[in-house]
Short mmCIF file of C-alpha atoms and ligand atoms in Angstrom, two decimals:
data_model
loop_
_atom_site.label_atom_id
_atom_site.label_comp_id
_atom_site.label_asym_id
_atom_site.label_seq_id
_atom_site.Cartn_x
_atom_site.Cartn_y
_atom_site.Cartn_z
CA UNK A 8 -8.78 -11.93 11.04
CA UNK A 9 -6.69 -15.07 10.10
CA UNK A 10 -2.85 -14.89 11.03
CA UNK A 11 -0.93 -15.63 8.01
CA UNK A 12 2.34 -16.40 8.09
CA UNK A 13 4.42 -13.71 6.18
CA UNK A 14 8.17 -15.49 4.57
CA UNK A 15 9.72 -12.16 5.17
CA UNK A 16 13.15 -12.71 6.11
CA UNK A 17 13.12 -10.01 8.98
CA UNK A 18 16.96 -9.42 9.33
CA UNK A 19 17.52 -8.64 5.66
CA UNK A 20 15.30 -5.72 5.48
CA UNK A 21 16.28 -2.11 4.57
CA UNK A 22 14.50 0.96 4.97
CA UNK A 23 11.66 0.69 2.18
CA UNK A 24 8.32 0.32 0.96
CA UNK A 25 6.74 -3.08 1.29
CA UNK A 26 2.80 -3.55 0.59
CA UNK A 27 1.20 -4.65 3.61
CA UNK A 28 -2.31 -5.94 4.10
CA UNK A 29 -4.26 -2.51 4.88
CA UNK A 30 -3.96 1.07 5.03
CA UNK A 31 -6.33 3.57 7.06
CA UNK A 32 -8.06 6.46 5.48
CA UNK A 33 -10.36 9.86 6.59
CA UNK A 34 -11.66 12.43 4.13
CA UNK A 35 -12.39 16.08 4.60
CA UNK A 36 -15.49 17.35 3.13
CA UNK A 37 -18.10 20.40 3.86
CA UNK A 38 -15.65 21.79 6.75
CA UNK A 39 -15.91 18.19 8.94
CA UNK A 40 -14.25 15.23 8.96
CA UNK A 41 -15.64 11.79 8.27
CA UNK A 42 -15.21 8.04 9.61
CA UNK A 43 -12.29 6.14 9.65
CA UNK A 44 -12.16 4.50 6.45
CA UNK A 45 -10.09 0.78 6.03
CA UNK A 46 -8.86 0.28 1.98
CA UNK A 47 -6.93 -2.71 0.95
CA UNK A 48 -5.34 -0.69 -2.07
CA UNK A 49 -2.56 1.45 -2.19
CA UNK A 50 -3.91 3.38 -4.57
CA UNK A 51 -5.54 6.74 -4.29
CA UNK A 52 -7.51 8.41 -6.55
CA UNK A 53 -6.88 11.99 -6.60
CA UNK A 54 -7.87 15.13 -8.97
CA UNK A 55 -5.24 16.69 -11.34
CA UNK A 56 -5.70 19.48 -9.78
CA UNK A 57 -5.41 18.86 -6.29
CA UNK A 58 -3.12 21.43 -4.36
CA UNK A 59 -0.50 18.62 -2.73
CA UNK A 60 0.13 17.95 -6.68
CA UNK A 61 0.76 21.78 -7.66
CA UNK A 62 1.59 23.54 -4.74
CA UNK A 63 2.91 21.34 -2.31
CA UNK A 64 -0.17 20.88 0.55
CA UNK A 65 1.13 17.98 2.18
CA UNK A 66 2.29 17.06 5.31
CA UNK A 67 3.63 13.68 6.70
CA UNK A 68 4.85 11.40 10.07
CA UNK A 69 6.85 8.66 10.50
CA UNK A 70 6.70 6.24 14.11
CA UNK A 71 7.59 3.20 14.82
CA UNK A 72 5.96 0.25 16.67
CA UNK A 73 7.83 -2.75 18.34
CA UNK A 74 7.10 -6.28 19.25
CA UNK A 75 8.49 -6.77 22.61
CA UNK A 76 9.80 -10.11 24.70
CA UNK A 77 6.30 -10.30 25.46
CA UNK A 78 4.91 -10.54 22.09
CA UNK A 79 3.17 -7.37 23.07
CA UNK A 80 3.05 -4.30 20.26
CA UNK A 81 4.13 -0.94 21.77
CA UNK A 82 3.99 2.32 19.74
CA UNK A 83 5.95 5.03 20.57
CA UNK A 84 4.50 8.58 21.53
CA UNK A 85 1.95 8.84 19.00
CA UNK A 86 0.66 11.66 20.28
CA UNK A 87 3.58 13.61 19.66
CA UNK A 88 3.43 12.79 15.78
CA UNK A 89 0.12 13.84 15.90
CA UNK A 90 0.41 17.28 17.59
CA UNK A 91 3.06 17.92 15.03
CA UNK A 92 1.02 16.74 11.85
CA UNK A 93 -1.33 19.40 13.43
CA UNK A 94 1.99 22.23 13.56
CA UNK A 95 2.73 21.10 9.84
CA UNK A 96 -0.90 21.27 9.17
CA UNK A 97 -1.43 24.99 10.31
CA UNK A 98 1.96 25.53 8.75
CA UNK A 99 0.78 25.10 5.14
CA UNK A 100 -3.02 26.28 5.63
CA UNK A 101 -4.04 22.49 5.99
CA UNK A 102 -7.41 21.02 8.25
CA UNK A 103 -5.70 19.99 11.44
CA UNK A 104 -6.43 16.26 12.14
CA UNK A 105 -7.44 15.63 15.48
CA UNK A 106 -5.07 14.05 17.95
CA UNK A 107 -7.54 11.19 19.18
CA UNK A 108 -8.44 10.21 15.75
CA UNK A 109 -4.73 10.07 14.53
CA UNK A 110 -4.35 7.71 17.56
CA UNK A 111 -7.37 5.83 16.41
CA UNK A 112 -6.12 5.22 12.84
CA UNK A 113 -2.89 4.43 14.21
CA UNK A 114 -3.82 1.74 16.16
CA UNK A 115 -6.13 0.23 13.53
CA UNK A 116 -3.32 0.44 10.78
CA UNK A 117 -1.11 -1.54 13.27
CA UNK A 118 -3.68 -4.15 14.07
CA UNK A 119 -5.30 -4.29 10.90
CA UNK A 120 -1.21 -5.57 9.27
CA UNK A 121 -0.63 -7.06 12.85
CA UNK A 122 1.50 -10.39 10.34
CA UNK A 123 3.96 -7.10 9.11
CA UNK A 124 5.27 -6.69 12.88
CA UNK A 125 8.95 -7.52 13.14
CA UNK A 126 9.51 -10.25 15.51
CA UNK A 127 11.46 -9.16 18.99
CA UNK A 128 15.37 -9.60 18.35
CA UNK A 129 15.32 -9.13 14.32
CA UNK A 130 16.44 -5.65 14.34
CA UNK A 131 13.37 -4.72 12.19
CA UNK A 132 10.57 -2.65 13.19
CA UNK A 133 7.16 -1.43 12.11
CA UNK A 134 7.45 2.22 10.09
CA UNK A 135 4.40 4.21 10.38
CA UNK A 136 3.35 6.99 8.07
CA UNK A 137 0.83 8.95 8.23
CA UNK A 138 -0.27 11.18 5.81
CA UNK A 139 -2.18 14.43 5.16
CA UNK A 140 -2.49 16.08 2.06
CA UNK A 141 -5.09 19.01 0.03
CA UNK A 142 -7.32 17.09 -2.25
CA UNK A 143 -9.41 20.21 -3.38
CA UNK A 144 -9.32 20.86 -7.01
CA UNK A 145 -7.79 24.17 -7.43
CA UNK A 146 -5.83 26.68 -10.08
CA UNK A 147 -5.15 29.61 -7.83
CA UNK A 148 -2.59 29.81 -5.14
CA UNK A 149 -4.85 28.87 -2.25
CA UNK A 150 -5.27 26.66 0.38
CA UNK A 151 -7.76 23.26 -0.68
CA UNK A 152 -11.45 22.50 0.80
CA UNK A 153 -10.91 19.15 0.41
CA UNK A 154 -8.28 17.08 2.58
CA UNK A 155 -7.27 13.60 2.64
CA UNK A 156 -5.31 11.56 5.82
CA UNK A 157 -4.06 8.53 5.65
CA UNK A 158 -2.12 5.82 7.89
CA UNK A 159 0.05 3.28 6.16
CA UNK A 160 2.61 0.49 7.48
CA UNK A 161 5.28 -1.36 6.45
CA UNK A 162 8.14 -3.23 8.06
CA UNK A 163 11.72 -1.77 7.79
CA UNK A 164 14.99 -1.96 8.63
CA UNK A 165 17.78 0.45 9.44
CA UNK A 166 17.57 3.65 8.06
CA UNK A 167 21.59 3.72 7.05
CA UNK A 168 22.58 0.20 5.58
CA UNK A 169 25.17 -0.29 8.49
CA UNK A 170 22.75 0.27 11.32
CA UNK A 171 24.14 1.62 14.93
CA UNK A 172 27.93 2.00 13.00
CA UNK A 173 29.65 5.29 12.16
CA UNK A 174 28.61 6.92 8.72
CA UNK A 175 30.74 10.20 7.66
CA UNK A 176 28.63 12.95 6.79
CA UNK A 177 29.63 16.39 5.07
CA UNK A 178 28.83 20.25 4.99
CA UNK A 179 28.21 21.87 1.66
CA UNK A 180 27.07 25.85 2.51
CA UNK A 181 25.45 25.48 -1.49
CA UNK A 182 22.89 23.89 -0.44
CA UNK A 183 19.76 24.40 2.21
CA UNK A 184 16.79 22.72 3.11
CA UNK A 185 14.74 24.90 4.70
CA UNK A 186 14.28 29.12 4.46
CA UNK A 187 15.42 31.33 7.23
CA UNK A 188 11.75 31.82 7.70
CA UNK A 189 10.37 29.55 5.69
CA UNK A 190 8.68 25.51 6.41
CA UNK A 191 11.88 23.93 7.87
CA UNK A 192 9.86 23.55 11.45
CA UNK A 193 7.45 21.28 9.47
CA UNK A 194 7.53 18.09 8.31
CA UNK A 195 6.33 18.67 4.52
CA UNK A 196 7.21 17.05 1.33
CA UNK A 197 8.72 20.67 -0.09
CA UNK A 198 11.66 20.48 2.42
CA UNK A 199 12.30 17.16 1.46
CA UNK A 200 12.06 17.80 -2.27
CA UNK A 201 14.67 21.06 -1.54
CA UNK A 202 17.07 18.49 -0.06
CA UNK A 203 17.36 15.94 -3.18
CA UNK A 204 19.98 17.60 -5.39
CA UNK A 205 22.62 17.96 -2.14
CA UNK A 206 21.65 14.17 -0.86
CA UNK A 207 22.31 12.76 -3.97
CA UNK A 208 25.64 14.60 -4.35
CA UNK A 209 26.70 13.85 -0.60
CA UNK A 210 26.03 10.21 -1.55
CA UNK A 211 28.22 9.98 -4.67
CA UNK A 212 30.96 11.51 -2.42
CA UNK A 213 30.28 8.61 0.36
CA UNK A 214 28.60 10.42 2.33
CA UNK A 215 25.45 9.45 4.28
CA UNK A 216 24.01 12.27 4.70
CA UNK A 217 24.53 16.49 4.58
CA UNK A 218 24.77 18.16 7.95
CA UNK A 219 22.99 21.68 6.84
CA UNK A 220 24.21 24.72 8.16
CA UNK A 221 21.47 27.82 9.00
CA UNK A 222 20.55 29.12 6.01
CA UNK A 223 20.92 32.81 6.83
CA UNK A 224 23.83 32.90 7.63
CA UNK A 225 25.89 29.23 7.82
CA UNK A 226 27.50 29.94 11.61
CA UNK A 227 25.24 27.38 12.67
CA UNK A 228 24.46 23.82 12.62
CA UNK A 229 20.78 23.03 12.00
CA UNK A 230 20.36 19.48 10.91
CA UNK A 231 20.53 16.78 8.70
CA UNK A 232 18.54 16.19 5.77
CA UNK A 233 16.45 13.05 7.42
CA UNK A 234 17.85 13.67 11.27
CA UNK A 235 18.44 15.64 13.79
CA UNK A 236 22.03 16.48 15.36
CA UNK A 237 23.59 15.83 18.72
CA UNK A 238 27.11 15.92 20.03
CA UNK A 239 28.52 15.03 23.29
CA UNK A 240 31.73 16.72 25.03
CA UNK A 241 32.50 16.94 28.75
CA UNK A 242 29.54 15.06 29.76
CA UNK A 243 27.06 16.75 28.01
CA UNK A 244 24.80 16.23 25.33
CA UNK A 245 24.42 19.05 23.06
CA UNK A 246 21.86 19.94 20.02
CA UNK A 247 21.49 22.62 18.03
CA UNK A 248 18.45 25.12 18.51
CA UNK A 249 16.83 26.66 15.78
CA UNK A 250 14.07 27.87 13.41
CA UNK A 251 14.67 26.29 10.26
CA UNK A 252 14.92 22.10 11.77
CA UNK A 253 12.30 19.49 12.78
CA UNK A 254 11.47 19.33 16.22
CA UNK A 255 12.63 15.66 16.28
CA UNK A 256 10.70 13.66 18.94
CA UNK A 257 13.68 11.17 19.02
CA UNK A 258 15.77 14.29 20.41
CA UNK A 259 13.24 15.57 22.66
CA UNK A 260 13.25 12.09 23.82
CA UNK A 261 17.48 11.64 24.19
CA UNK A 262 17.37 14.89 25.58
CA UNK A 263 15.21 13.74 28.53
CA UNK A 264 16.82 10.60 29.35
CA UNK A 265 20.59 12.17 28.90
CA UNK A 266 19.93 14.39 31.48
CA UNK A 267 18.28 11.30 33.75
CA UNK A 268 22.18 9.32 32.68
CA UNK A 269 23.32 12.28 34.85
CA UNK A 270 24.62 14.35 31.43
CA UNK A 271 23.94 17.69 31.34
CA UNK A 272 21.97 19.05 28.11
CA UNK A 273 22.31 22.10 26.16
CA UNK A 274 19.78 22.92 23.48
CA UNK A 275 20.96 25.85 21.74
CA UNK A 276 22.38 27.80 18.71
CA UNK A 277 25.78 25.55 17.97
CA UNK A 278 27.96 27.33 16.07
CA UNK A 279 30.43 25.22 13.06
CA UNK A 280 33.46 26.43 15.40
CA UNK A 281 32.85 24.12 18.34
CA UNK A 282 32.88 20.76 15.53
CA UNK A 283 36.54 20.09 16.47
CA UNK A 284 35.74 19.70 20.43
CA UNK A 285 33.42 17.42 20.25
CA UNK A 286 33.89 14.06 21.38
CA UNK A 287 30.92 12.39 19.82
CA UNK A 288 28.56 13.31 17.11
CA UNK A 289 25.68 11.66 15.51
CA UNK A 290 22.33 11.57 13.60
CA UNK A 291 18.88 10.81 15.54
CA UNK A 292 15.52 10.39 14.32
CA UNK A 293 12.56 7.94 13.77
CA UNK A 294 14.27 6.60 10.75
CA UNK A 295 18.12 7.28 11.72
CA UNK A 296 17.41 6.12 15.47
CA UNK A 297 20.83 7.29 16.72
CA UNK A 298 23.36 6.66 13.65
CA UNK A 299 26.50 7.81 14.95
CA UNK A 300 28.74 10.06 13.05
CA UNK A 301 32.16 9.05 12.03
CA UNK A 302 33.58 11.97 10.38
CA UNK A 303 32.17 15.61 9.31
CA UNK A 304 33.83 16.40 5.99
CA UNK A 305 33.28 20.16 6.01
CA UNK A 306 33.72 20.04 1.90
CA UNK A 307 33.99 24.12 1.49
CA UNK A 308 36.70 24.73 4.31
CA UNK A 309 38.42 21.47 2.73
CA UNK A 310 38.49 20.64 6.62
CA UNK A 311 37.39 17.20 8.66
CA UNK A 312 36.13 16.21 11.94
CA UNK A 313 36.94 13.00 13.27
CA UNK A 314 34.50 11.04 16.10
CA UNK A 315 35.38 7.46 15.14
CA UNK A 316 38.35 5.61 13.91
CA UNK A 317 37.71 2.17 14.79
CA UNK A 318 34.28 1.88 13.34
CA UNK A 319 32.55 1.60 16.53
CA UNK A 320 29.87 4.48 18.28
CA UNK A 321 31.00 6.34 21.23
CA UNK A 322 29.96 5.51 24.67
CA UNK A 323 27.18 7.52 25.58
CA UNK A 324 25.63 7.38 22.15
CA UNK A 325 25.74 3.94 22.54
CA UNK A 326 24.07 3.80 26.43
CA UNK A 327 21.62 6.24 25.24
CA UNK A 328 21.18 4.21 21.96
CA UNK A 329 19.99 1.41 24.21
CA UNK A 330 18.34 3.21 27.11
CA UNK A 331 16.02 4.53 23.84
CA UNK A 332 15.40 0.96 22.27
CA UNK A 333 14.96 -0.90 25.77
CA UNK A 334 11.66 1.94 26.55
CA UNK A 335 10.64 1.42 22.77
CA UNK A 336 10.69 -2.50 23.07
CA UNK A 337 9.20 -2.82 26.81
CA UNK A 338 13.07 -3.84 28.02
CA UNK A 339 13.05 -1.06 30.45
CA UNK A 340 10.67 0.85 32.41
CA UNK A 341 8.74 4.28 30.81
CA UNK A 342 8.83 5.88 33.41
CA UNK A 343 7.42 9.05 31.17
CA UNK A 344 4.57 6.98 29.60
CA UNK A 345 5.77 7.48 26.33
CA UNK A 346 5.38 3.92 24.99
CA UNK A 347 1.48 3.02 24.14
CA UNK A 348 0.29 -0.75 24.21
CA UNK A 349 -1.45 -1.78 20.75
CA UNK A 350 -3.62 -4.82 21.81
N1 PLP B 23 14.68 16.04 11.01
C1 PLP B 23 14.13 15.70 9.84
C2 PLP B 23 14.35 16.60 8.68
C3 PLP B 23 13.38 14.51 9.73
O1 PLP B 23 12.83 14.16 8.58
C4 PLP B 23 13.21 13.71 10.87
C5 PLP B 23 12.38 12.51 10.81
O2 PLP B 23 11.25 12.48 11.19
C6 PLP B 23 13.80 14.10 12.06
C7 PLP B 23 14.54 15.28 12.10
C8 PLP B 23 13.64 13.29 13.30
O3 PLP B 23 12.40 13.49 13.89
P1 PLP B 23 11.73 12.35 14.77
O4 PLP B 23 12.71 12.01 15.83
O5 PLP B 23 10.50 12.96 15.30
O6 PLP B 23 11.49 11.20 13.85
C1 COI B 24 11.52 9.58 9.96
O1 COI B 24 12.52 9.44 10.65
O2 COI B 24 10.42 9.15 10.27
C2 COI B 24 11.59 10.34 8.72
O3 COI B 24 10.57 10.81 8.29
C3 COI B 24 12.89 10.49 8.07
C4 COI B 24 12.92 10.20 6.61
C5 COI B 24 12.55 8.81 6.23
C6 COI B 24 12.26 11.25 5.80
#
């Protein structure tokens, strides 16, 4: 393929959809799935009645790949978006994708919109979603025959407009995301939907996001709406535990090299009580990266939180902040293999 130059102006971008050269697509039909399939629209052509329209069969990913100081592309653990496309998948009565062939159309979505990589230094980096959704027409409450997955790309900036700087969040108990026992552990589009009404309210308040509280009974913090949560005191980095949150593969990632920094880690039920000894707090996820937290506005106790004043992150979100890009971008070592070379 012919390198074009793209006139993107890499620096400027923010966290949204641009159309890129190529997307990757694989049907399900007769119980089997087919070939890879390359399309050059980003269009698809689905039945009225197909279940992700009516009753909410669909299941996505989001990664990330990085142009290094070597010019070379590195993805970052792949497989672990596909495992969980295959959780979400069995979550919602989906076909499971296989973890190879998620790799696969990975890869060739990268390569195929290889001109839509951020150059090394700009800040911006490739987003990656992948896609799965029931394509089977159906009227009845029922799982579809027919599934589609998809892989498309497109170059983005931070998730929060200011980047790695302090954003206040809040806690509104009106409001959940997930069930007790309900889809919160999977990444589909329902949870997202759910959390609409109280991200749109946190914004008009300036808020950047909600921190959600466990919805059975709001002792707890779970997440927020596009993030996990962390928090550091007395040298160690703490997350909450629980059954209604994404098992964020950015966390499972800080988690591992906090504890290498010499931190100790704690992954368990954090009740709202312990917010006022914390001495850091932020966001982290594919999107978010780590997005520290300035302030937690807890809006029913009319009570706040304070983990920045001067604008800037604290210090071990920061050295983690950078441990995690330098693996992502080839910088550093991966020592855990996480980082996979697209060439
Ligand atoms: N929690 C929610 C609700 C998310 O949407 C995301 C984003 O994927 C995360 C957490 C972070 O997960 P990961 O680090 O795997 O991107
Ligand atoms: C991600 O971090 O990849 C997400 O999916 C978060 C958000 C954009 C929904």
């Amino acid at each position: 393929m012919d390198f074009m130059e793209t006139t993107i102006n890499w620096s400027e971008l923010s966290f949204g959809y641009m159309k890129t050269d190529y997307n990757v697509r694989c049907y399900y039909r007769d119980g089997k799935w087919g070939e890879l399939e390359v399309s050059s629209s980003d269009i698809i052509n689905i039945h009225m009645s197909a279940t992700c329209l009516h009753y909410g069969q669909e299941a996505f990913e989001g990664l990330k790949a990085f142009r290094g100081k070597d010019g070379r592309v590195r993805v970052f653990r792949m497989d672990e978006n596909a495992k969980r496309l295959q959780s979400s998948a069995r979550g919602i009565m989906m076909a499971e994708f296989p973890v190879e062939r998620f790799e696969a159309a990975v890869r060739q979505a990268i390569k195929l919109n290889e001109r839509f990589i951020p150059p090394y230094g700009s800040g911006a980096s490739l987003y990656i979603r992948p896609l799965l959704i029931g394509m089977g027409a159906l009227i009845g409450v029922k799982p579809a025959d027919e599934y589609m997955f998809m892989v498309f790309v497109s170059p983005v900036g931070p998730y929060f407009k200011t980047g790695f700087t302090p954003v206040p969040v809040c806690i509104m108990r009106g409001f959940d995301r997930a069930a007790p026992n309900g889809t919160g552990t999977y990444k589909v589009g329902g949870n997202y939907a759910a959390s609409l009404v109280a991200g749109k309210k946190a914004n008009e308040k300036g808020y950047a996001a909600v921190l959600y509280l466990d919805p059975k009974d709001k002792i707890y913090l779970d997440e927020c709406g596009p993030a996990n949560f962390f928090a550091i005191r007395d040298n160690t980095y703490i997350t909450p535990a629980s059954n209604s949150i994404l098992p964020s593969i950015t966390n499972k990632s800080l988690l591992q090299l906090a504890a290498d920094m010499g931190l100790k880690v704690e992954r368990r039920p954090v009740p709202v009580s312990e917010l006022g000894s914390f001495e850091e707090a932020a966001e982290c996820g594919t999107a978010a990266v780590i997005t520290p937290i300035s302030r937690i506005d807890d809006l029913d106790e009319d009570r706040s939180y304070v983990y920045s004043k001067d604008g800037k992150a604290g210090r071990t979100s920061e050295k983690l902040y950078n441990k995690l890009f330098a693996i992502q971008t080839g910088d550093e070592p991966d020592p855990y293999g996480w980082v996979k070379i697209i060439d």
